[in-house]
Amino acid sequence: MAKLRGRGYASVNYPTGMNLGGDPSQALIHATTTGTFVVSLSSVDLGQGLKTVVAQCAAETLGLPMENILVDTADTDTGPHCMGTFASRGTHRVGNAVIMAAAEAREVMLAVAAEELEVDAGDLETDGTGYIQVKGAEEKRVHITDLALAAHFTHGRTISGRGIFLKEKNDPVPETGEMDPDSCQAHACTVAVVEVDDETGVVEVLEMHNAYEIGRALNPAMVAQQVEGGAWMGMSHALFESTEPYYPTRDHGPGDFNEYLMPGPADIPMYHNAILERPAGNGPFGAKGIGEMTANAPIPAIANAIFDACGVRLDTMPFTPERVLRGLDELRGNHH
């Protein structure tokens, strides 16, 4: 009886967005009287960080600090249309729409600043701290708060912009089946290191190495959260979670969350993350989607690691001690 160690690999590529009947999202942006830019969306942030990434895209495009951006994920009645938060499409679709809206608003902002400073709009730049200034003559400048007030009360201008990103519908070629269903693909590889107790059948994940190629990491800290949170979910699917352990019979199914198993703090392995950036030509600043794929590769990586450790090939989740022991019995020729 021993604890057997194994290592398993799995790689995945994952599409950003879907085909649908075309896949659009819209964004609107406008400046308040005091220079806060409100980004209006009906896109939903489920906790994945869309509001932060959208604010970054708007701030970067406008040339203003993040503090000047307010993201309003209104609702589907009042916000501009969005297909929804699914298909790892949020950053790509909404980011592109926000960049388009912010670029239009920036043009108006610079045009009003040109009137206010009595210069040509082409001679103006933003300094990233809230000032619009003349290139090469930085002392000739106006702050966004003063500019927004002047736009409203002196010039009668609305500093605003509209944006939409559309992935156009694509139909398959009947003869070959070829089509263009998504916008770009992200790639990942997980290496799982496990220990299998051949007496109890318990599998422990010791380490997970995750490498992700995601175009560009717009927010590296949130990318790490996605990767590690997704790896946790993948491990949870692989080893613990089941609503129907003896499907199709209903025996021993969990009745509540006390009985529904998930990994606790002691089950979390060491994570090692690597982010590779190969910008997508059609992504916002090159970004691809990373939401859903993070739960995928860990599952087959763990299955391969179990096989490497003890020779048992499992293809039904979760990989419970019972299934491991039954597999070991078969290998030893003990058919009970």
CSV table of C-alpha atoms in Angstrom, one decimal:
chain,number,residue,atom,x,y,z
A,1,MET,CA,0.0,0.0,0.0
A,2,ALA,CA,1.5,3.3,-1.0
A,3,LYS,CA,0.8,6.9,-2.0
A,4,LEU,CA,1.6,7.1,-5.8
A,5,ARG,CA,2.5,10.3,-7.5
A,6,GLY,CA,1.6,11.2,-11.0
A,7,ARG,CA,1.7,14.1,-13.5
A,8,GLY,CA,-0.8,14.8,-16.2
A,9,TYR,CA,-1.1,17.3,-19.0
A,10,ALA,CA,-4.0,18.7,-20.9
A,11,SER,CA,-4.3,21.6,-23.3
A,12,VAL,CA,-7.3,23.5,-24.6
A,13,ASN,CA,-8.2,26.2,-27.1
A,14,TYR,CA,-11.3,28.2,-26.5
A,15,PRO,CA,-13.3,30.5,-28.8
A,16,THR,CA,-14.0,34.1,-27.9
A,17,GLY,CA,-17.7,34.9,-28.6
A,18,MET,CA,-20.3,33.0,-30.6
A,19,ASN,CA,-21.8,33.2,-34.1
A,20,LEU,CA,-25.5,33.4,-33.2
A,21,GLY,CA,-27.4,35.6,-35.7
A,22,GLY,CA,-24.5,38.0,-35.5
A,23,ASP,CA,-23.1,38.9,-32.1
A,24,PRO,CA,-23.3,42.6,-31.2
A,25,SER,CA,-22.8,44.7,-28.1
A,26,GLN,CA,-23.3,48.4,-27.7
A,27,ALA,CA,-22.0,51.1,-25.4
A,28,LEU,CA,-22.8,54.7,-24.8
A,29,ILE,CA,-20.6,57.3,-22.9
A,30,HIS,CA,-21.2,60.8,-21.8
A,31,ALA,CA,-19.5,63.4,-19.6
A,32,THR,CA,-21.3,64.8,-16.5
A,33,THR,CA,-21.0,68.5,-15.7
A,34,THR,CA,-17.9,67.9,-13.6
A,35,GLY,CA,-16.0,65.6,-16.0
A,36,THR,CA,-16.9,62.1,-14.9
A,37,PHE,CA,-17.5,59.9,-18.0
A,38,VAL,CA,-20.4,57.6,-17.5
A,39,VAL,CA,-20.2,54.4,-19.5
A,40,SER,CA,-23.8,53.1,-20.0
A,41,LEU,CA,-24.2,49.4,-20.7
A,42,SER,CA,-26.7,46.6,-20.3
A,43,SER,CA,-23.8,44.1,-20.1
A,44,VAL,CA,-23.7,42.2,-16.8
A,45,ASP,CA,-20.7,41.9,-14.5
A,46,LEU,CA,-21.2,38.5,-12.7
A,47,GLY,CA,-18.1,39.1,-10.6
A,48,GLN,CA,-15.7,38.4,-13.4
A,49,GLY,CA,-14.5,42.0,-13.4
A,50,LEU,CA,-16.1,43.4,-16.5
A,51,LYS,CA,-16.8,46.8,-14.9
A,52,THR,CA,-13.1,47.2,-14.1
A,53,VAL,CA,-11.9,46.2,-17.6
A,54,VAL,CA,-14.4,48.5,-19.2
A,55,ALA,CA,-13.3,51.4,-17.1
A,56,GLN,CA,-9.7,50.7,-18.1
A,57,CYS,CA,-10.6,50.6,-21.8
A,58,ALA,CA,-12.5,53.9,-21.4
A,59,ALA,CA,-9.8,55.6,-19.4
A,60,GLU,CA,-7.0,54.5,-21.8
A,61,THR,CA,-8.9,55.7,-24.9
A,62,LEU,CA,-10.0,59.0,-23.4
A,63,GLY,CA,-6.6,59.7,-21.9
A,64,LEU,CA,-8.1,60.3,-18.4
A,65,PRO,CA,-7.5,58.7,-15.0
A,66,MET,CA,-9.6,55.7,-14.0
A,67,GLU,CA,-11.2,57.8,-11.2
A,68,ASN,CA,-13.0,59.8,-14.0
A,69,ILE,CA,-14.9,56.7,-15.2
A,70,LEU,CA,-18.2,55.5,-13.9
A,71,VAL,CA,-19.5,52.3,-15.4
A,72,ASP,CA,-23.3,51.9,-15.2
A,73,THR,CA,-24.4,48.4,-16.0
A,74,ALA,CA,-28.0,49.7,-16.0
A,75,ASP,CA,-30.4,47.0,-17.1
A,76,THR,CA,-31.8,45.6,-20.3
A,77,ASP,CA,-34.6,48.1,-20.5
A,78,THR,CA,-32.5,51.2,-20.2
A,79,GLY,CA,-29.0,50.3,-21.3
A,80,PRO,CA,-27.8,50.0,-24.9
A,81,HIS,CA,-28.3,46.5,-26.3
A,82,CYS,CA,-25.9,43.6,-25.3
A,83,MET,CA,-26.2,40.0,-26.3
A,84,GLY,CA,-25.2,38.9,-22.8
A,85,THR,CA,-22.4,37.7,-20.6
A,86,PHE,CA,-21.6,34.2,-22.0
A,87,ALA,CA,-19.2,32.7,-24.5
A,88,SER,CA,-16.2,34.5,-22.9
A,89,ARG,CA,-17.3,37.4,-24.9
A,90,GLY,CA,-17.6,40.3,-22.4
A,91,THR,CA,-14.1,41.8,-22.5
A,92,HIS,CA,-13.8,41.4,-26.3
A,93,ARG,CA,-17.3,42.6,-27.4
A,94,VAL,CA,-18.0,45.2,-24.7
A,95,GLY,CA,-14.3,46.4,-24.6
A,96,ASN,CA,-14.4,47.1,-28.3
A,97,ALA,CA,-17.7,48.9,-28.1
A,98,VAL,CA,-16.5,51.0,-25.2
A,99,ILE,CA,-13.2,51.9,-27.1
A,100,MET,CA,-15.3,53.0,-30.1
A,101,ALA,CA,-17.6,55.1,-27.9
A,102,ALA,CA,-14.7,56.6,-25.9
A,103,ALA,CA,-12.9,57.5,-29.1
A,104,GLU,CA,-15.9,59.5,-30.4
A,105,ALA,CA,-16.3,61.2,-27.0
A,106,ARG,CA,-12.5,62.1,-27.0
A,107,GLU,CA,-12.9,63.8,-30.4
A,108,VAL,CA,-15.7,66.0,-28.9
A,109,MET,CA,-13.7,66.6,-25.8
A,110,LEU,CA,-10.7,67.8,-27.8
A,111,ALA,CA,-12.9,69.9,-30.1
A,112,VAL,CA,-14.4,71.7,-27.0
A,113,ALA,CA,-10.9,72.1,-25.5
A,114,ALA,CA,-9.7,73.6,-28.7
A,115,GLU,CA,-12.5,76.2,-28.5
A,116,GLU,CA,-11.8,76.9,-24.9
A,117,LEU,CA,-8.0,77.3,-25.4
A,118,GLU,CA,-8.4,78.9,-28.8
A,119,VAL,CA,-6.1,76.5,-30.6
A,120,ASP,CA,-6.5,73.7,-33.2
A,121,ALA,CA,-7.8,70.4,-31.9
A,122,GLY,CA,-5.0,68.6,-33.7
A,123,ASP,CA,-2.4,70.3,-31.5
A,124,LEU,CA,-3.9,69.0,-28.3
A,125,GLU,CA,-3.0,65.9,-26.2
A,126,THR,CA,-4.1,64.4,-22.9
A,127,ASP,CA,-1.6,64.0,-20.1
A,128,GLY,CA,-3.3,61.1,-18.3
A,129,THR,CA,-3.9,63.0,-15.1
A,130,GLY,CA,-7.0,64.9,-16.2
A,131,TYR,CA,-5.5,67.7,-18.2
A,132,ILE,CA,-5.9,68.5,-21.9
A,133,GLN,CA,-2.9,70.5,-23.1
A,134,VAL,CA,-1.1,71.9,-26.1
A,135,LYS,CA,1.6,69.6,-27.4
A,136,GLY,CA,5.0,71.2,-26.7
A,137,ALA,CA,3.4,74.0,-24.6
A,138,GLU,CA,2.1,72.1,-21.6
A,139,GLU,CA,1.4,75.2,-19.6
A,140,LYS,CA,-1.5,76.0,-22.0
A,141,ARG,CA,-3.9,73.5,-20.6
A,142,VAL,CA,-7.4,72.9,-19.2
A,143,HIS,CA,-8.6,70.3,-16.6
A,144,ILE,CA,-11.4,68.0,-17.6
A,145,THR,CA,-13.6,69.3,-14.7
A,146,ASP,CA,-13.3,72.9,-16.0
A,147,LEU,CA,-13.7,71.7,-19.6
A,148,ALA,CA,-16.9,69.7,-18.8
A,149,LEU,CA,-18.4,72.7,-17.0
A,150,ALA,CA,-17.5,75.0,-20.0
A,151,ALA,CA,-18.9,72.4,-22.4
A,152,HIS,CA,-22.3,72.4,-20.6
A,153,PHE,CA,-22.6,76.1,-19.6
A,154,THR,CA,-20.6,78.0,-22.2
A,155,HIS,CA,-20.4,76.0,-25.4
A,156,GLY,CA,-23.6,74.0,-25.2
A,157,ARG,CA,-21.8,70.9,-26.3
A,158,THR,CA,-22.5,67.3,-25.1
A,159,ILE,CA,-19.2,65.3,-24.7
A,160,SER,CA,-20.5,61.9,-25.6
A,161,GLY,CA,-19.9,58.9,-27.9
A,162,ARG,CA,-21.6,55.8,-29.3
A,163,GLY,CA,-20.0,52.4,-29.8
A,164,ILE,CA,-20.9,49.0,-31.1
A,165,PHE,CA,-19.0,45.9,-31.9
A,166,LEU,CA,-20.6,43.3,-34.2
A,167,LYS,CA,-19.3,39.9,-35.0
A,168,GLU,CA,-21.2,39.4,-38.2
A,169,LYS,CA,-23.2,36.2,-38.7
A,170,ASN,CA,-21.2,33.6,-40.6
A,171,ASP,CA,-22.8,30.6,-42.3
A,172,PRO,CA,-21.0,27.3,-43.0
A,173,VAL,CA,-19.9,26.4,-46.5
A,174,PRO,CA,-22.1,23.4,-47.3
A,175,GLU,CA,-19.5,21.5,-49.3
A,176,THR,CA,-16.7,21.7,-46.7
A,177,GLY,CA,-18.4,22.8,-43.4
A,178,GLU,CA,-15.8,25.5,-43.0
A,179,MET,CA,-17.0,28.7,-41.2
A,180,ASP,CA,-15.9,31.6,-39.0
A,181,PRO,CA,-18.0,31.1,-35.8
A,182,ASP,CA,-15.9,33.1,-33.4
A,183,SER,CA,-13.5,36.1,-33.3
A,184,CYS,CA,-10.3,34.6,-31.9
A,185,GLN,CA,-9.1,31.7,-29.9
A,186,ALA,CA,-7.3,31.6,-26.6
A,187,HIS,CA,-5.1,28.7,-25.6
A,188,ALA,CA,-4.1,27.0,-22.4
A,189,CYS,CA,-2.2,24.1,-20.9
A,190,THR,CA,-2.5,22.7,-17.4
A,191,VAL,CA,0.0,20.3,-15.7
A,192,ALA,CA,-1.5,18.6,-12.6
A,193,VAL,CA,0.6,16.8,-10.0
A,194,VAL,CA,-1.4,14.4,-7.9
A,195,GLU,CA,-1.0,11.8,-5.2
A,196,VAL,CA,-3.2,8.7,-5.2
A,197,ASP,CA,-3.5,6.6,-2.1
A,198,ASP,CA,-3.9,3.1,-3.4
A,199,GLU,CA,-5.4,1.9,-0.2
A,200,THR,CA,-8.2,4.5,0.2
A,201,GLY,CA,-8.5,5.6,-3.4
A,202,VAL,CA,-8.2,9.3,-2.3
A,203,VAL,CA,-6.7,11.6,-4.9
A,204,GLU,CA,-5.0,14.8,-3.7
A,205,VAL,CA,-3.9,17.5,-6.2
A,206,LEU,CA,-0.6,18.8,-5.0
A,207,GLU,CA,0.3,21.3,-7.7
A,208,MET,CA,-1.3,22.9,-10.8
A,209,HIS,CA,0.8,24.7,-13.4
A,210,ASN,CA,-1.4,26.8,-15.7
A,211,ALA,CA,-0.1,28.5,-18.9
A,212,TYR,CA,-2.6,30.8,-20.7
A,213,GLU,CA,-2.2,32.6,-24.1
A,214,ILE,CA,-4.9,35.2,-23.9
A,215,GLY,CA,-4.0,37.9,-26.4
A,216,ARG,CA,-3.3,40.6,-23.9
A,217,ALA,CA,-3.9,40.6,-20.1
A,218,LEU,CA,-5.8,43.9,-19.7
A,219,ASN,CA,-5.7,43.4,-15.9
A,220,PRO,CA,-3.0,40.9,-14.9
A,221,ALA,CA,-4.3,40.6,-11.3
A,222,MET,CA,-7.8,39.7,-12.4
A,223,VAL,CA,-6.4,37.3,-15.0
A,224,ALA,CA,-4.7,35.4,-12.2
A,225,GLN,CA,-8.0,35.4,-10.2
A,226,GLN,CA,-9.7,33.9,-13.3
A,227,VAL,CA,-7.0,31.3,-13.8
A,228,GLU,CA,-6.9,30.2,-10.1
A,229,GLY,CA,-10.7,30.4,-9.6
A,230,GLY,CA,-11.3,28.4,-12.7
A,231,ALA,CA,-8.6,25.8,-11.7
A,232,TRP,CA,-10.5,25.4,-8.4
A,233,MET,CA,-13.7,24.9,-10.3
A,234,GLY,CA,-12.0,22.3,-12.6
A,235,MET,CA,-10.6,20.4,-9.7
A,236,SER,CA,-14.0,20.6,-8.0
A,237,HIS,CA,-15.7,19.0,-11.0
A,238,ALA,CA,-12.9,16.5,-11.4
A,239,LEU,CA,-12.8,15.2,-7.8
A,240,PHE,CA,-15.9,16.3,-5.8
A,241,GLU,CA,-19.0,17.7,-7.4
A,242,SER,CA,-21.9,15.4,-8.3
A,243,THR,CA,-25.7,15.8,-8.1
A,244,GLU,CA,-26.3,12.2,-9.2
A,245,PRO,CA,-23.5,10.0,-7.9
A,246,TYR,CA,-25.2,6.8,-9.0
A,247,TYR,CA,-27.1,8.1,-12.0
A,248,PRO,CA,-29.7,7.1,-13.1
A,249,THR,CA,-30.7,6.0,-9.6
A,250,ARG,CA,-31.2,8.9,-7.2
A,251,ASP,CA,-29.4,7.2,-4.2
A,252,HIS,CA,-27.0,9.3,-2.2
A,253,GLY,CA,-27.6,12.5,-4.1
A,254,PRO,CA,-26.9,15.6,-2.1
A,255,GLY,CA,-30.0,17.2,-0.6
A,256,ASP,CA,-28.3,20.5,0.4
A,257,PHE,CA,-25.0,22.3,0.3
A,258,ASN,CA,-23.8,20.5,3.4
A,259,GLU,CA,-23.9,17.3,1.4
A,260,TYR,CA,-22.7,18.8,-1.9
A,261,LEU,CA,-19.0,18.3,-1.9
A,262,MET,CA,-16.6,21.0,-3.0
A,263,PRO,CA,-12.8,21.5,-2.3
A,264,GLY,CA,-12.1,23.4,1.0
A,265,PRO,CA,-9.1,25.5,1.8
A,266,ALA,CA,-7.0,22.4,2.7
A,267,ASP,CA,-7.7,20.9,-0.7
A,268,ILE,CA,-6.3,23.8,-2.8
A,269,PRO,CA,-3.0,22.9,-4.5
A,270,MET,CA,0.0,25.1,-5.2
A,271,TYR,CA,-0.7,27.2,-8.2
A,272,HIS,CA,1.9,28.3,-10.8
A,273,ASN,CA,0.6,30.6,-13.5
A,274,ALA,CA,2.2,31.8,-16.7
A,275,ILE,CA,0.5,34.3,-19.0
A,276,LEU,CA,1.5,34.5,-22.6
A,277,GLU,CA,0.5,37.5,-24.7
A,278,ARG,CA,-0.1,37.2,-28.5
A,279,PRO,CA,-2.4,40.1,-29.2
A,280,ALA,CA,-5.5,39.4,-31.3
A,281,GLY,CA,-5.9,41.8,-34.2
A,282,ASN,CA,-9.6,42.3,-33.5
A,283,GLY,CA,-9.5,42.4,-29.7
A,284,PRO,CA,-9.6,45.5,-27.4
A,285,PHE,CA,-5.9,46.3,-27.1
A,286,GLY,CA,-5.4,42.8,-28.3
A,287,ALA,CA,-7.3,40.9,-25.6
A,288,LYS,CA,-9.1,37.6,-26.0
A,289,GLY,CA,-11.6,36.0,-23.6
A,290,ILE,CA,-10.4,34.0,-20.6
A,291,GLY,CA,-13.6,33.4,-18.6
A,292,GLU,CA,-14.9,29.9,-19.1
A,293,MET,CA,-11.8,28.1,-20.4
A,294,THR,CA,-10.0,28.2,-17.0
A,295,ALA,CA,-12.2,25.4,-15.6
A,296,ASN,CA,-11.6,23.1,-18.6
A,297,ALA,CA,-8.0,21.9,-18.9
A,298,PRO,CA,-7.6,21.0,-15.2
A,299,ILE,CA,-10.1,18.2,-15.5
A,300,PRO,CA,-8.4,16.0,-18.1
A,301,ALA,CA,-5.0,17.0,-16.6
A,302,ILE,CA,-6.1,15.5,-13.3
A,303,ALA,CA,-7.5,12.4,-15.1
A,304,ASN,CA,-4.1,11.9,-16.9
A,305,ALA,CA,-2.2,12.4,-13.7
A,306,ILE,CA,-4.3,9.7,-12.0
A,307,PHE,CA,-3.5,7.4,-14.9
A,308,ASP,CA,0.2,8.3,-14.6
A,309,ALA,CA,0.2,7.6,-10.9
A,310,CYS,CA,-1.7,4.3,-10.7
A,311,GLY,CA,-2.7,3.1,-14.2
A,312,VAL,CA,-6.4,3.7,-13.7
A,313,ARG,CA,-8.1,5.4,-16.7
A,314,LEU,CA,-11.2,7.3,-15.5
A,315,ASP,CA,-13.6,8.9,-17.9
A,316,THR,CA,-16.6,9.7,-15.7
A,317,MET,CA,-16.5,12.6,-13.2
A,318,PRO,CA,-16.1,12.9,-10.4
A,319,PHE,CA,-13.0,10.8,-9.9
A,320,THR,CA,-14.1,9.5,-6.5
A,321,PRO,CA,-12.1,7.1,-4.2
A,322,GLU,CA,-14.7,4.4,-5.1
A,323,ARG,CA,-14.0,4.7,-8.8
A,324,VAL,CA,-10.3,4.8,-8.2
A,325,LEU,CA,-10.5,1.6,-6.1
A,326,ARG,CA,-12.7,-0.2,-8.6
A,327,GLY,CA,-10.2,0.7,-11.3
A,328,LEU,CA,-7.3,-0.6,-9.2
A,329,ASP,CA,-9.3,-3.9,-8.5
A,330,GLU,CA,-9.8,-4.4,-12.3
A,331,LEU,CA,-6.0,-3.8,-12.9
A,332,ARG,CA,-5.2,-6.4,-10.3
A,333,GLY,CA,-7.8,-8.8,-11.7
A,334,ASN,CA,-10.0,-8.6,-8.6
A,335,HIS,CA,-13.4,-8.6,-10.2
A,336,HIS,CA,-15.9,-8.4,-7.3
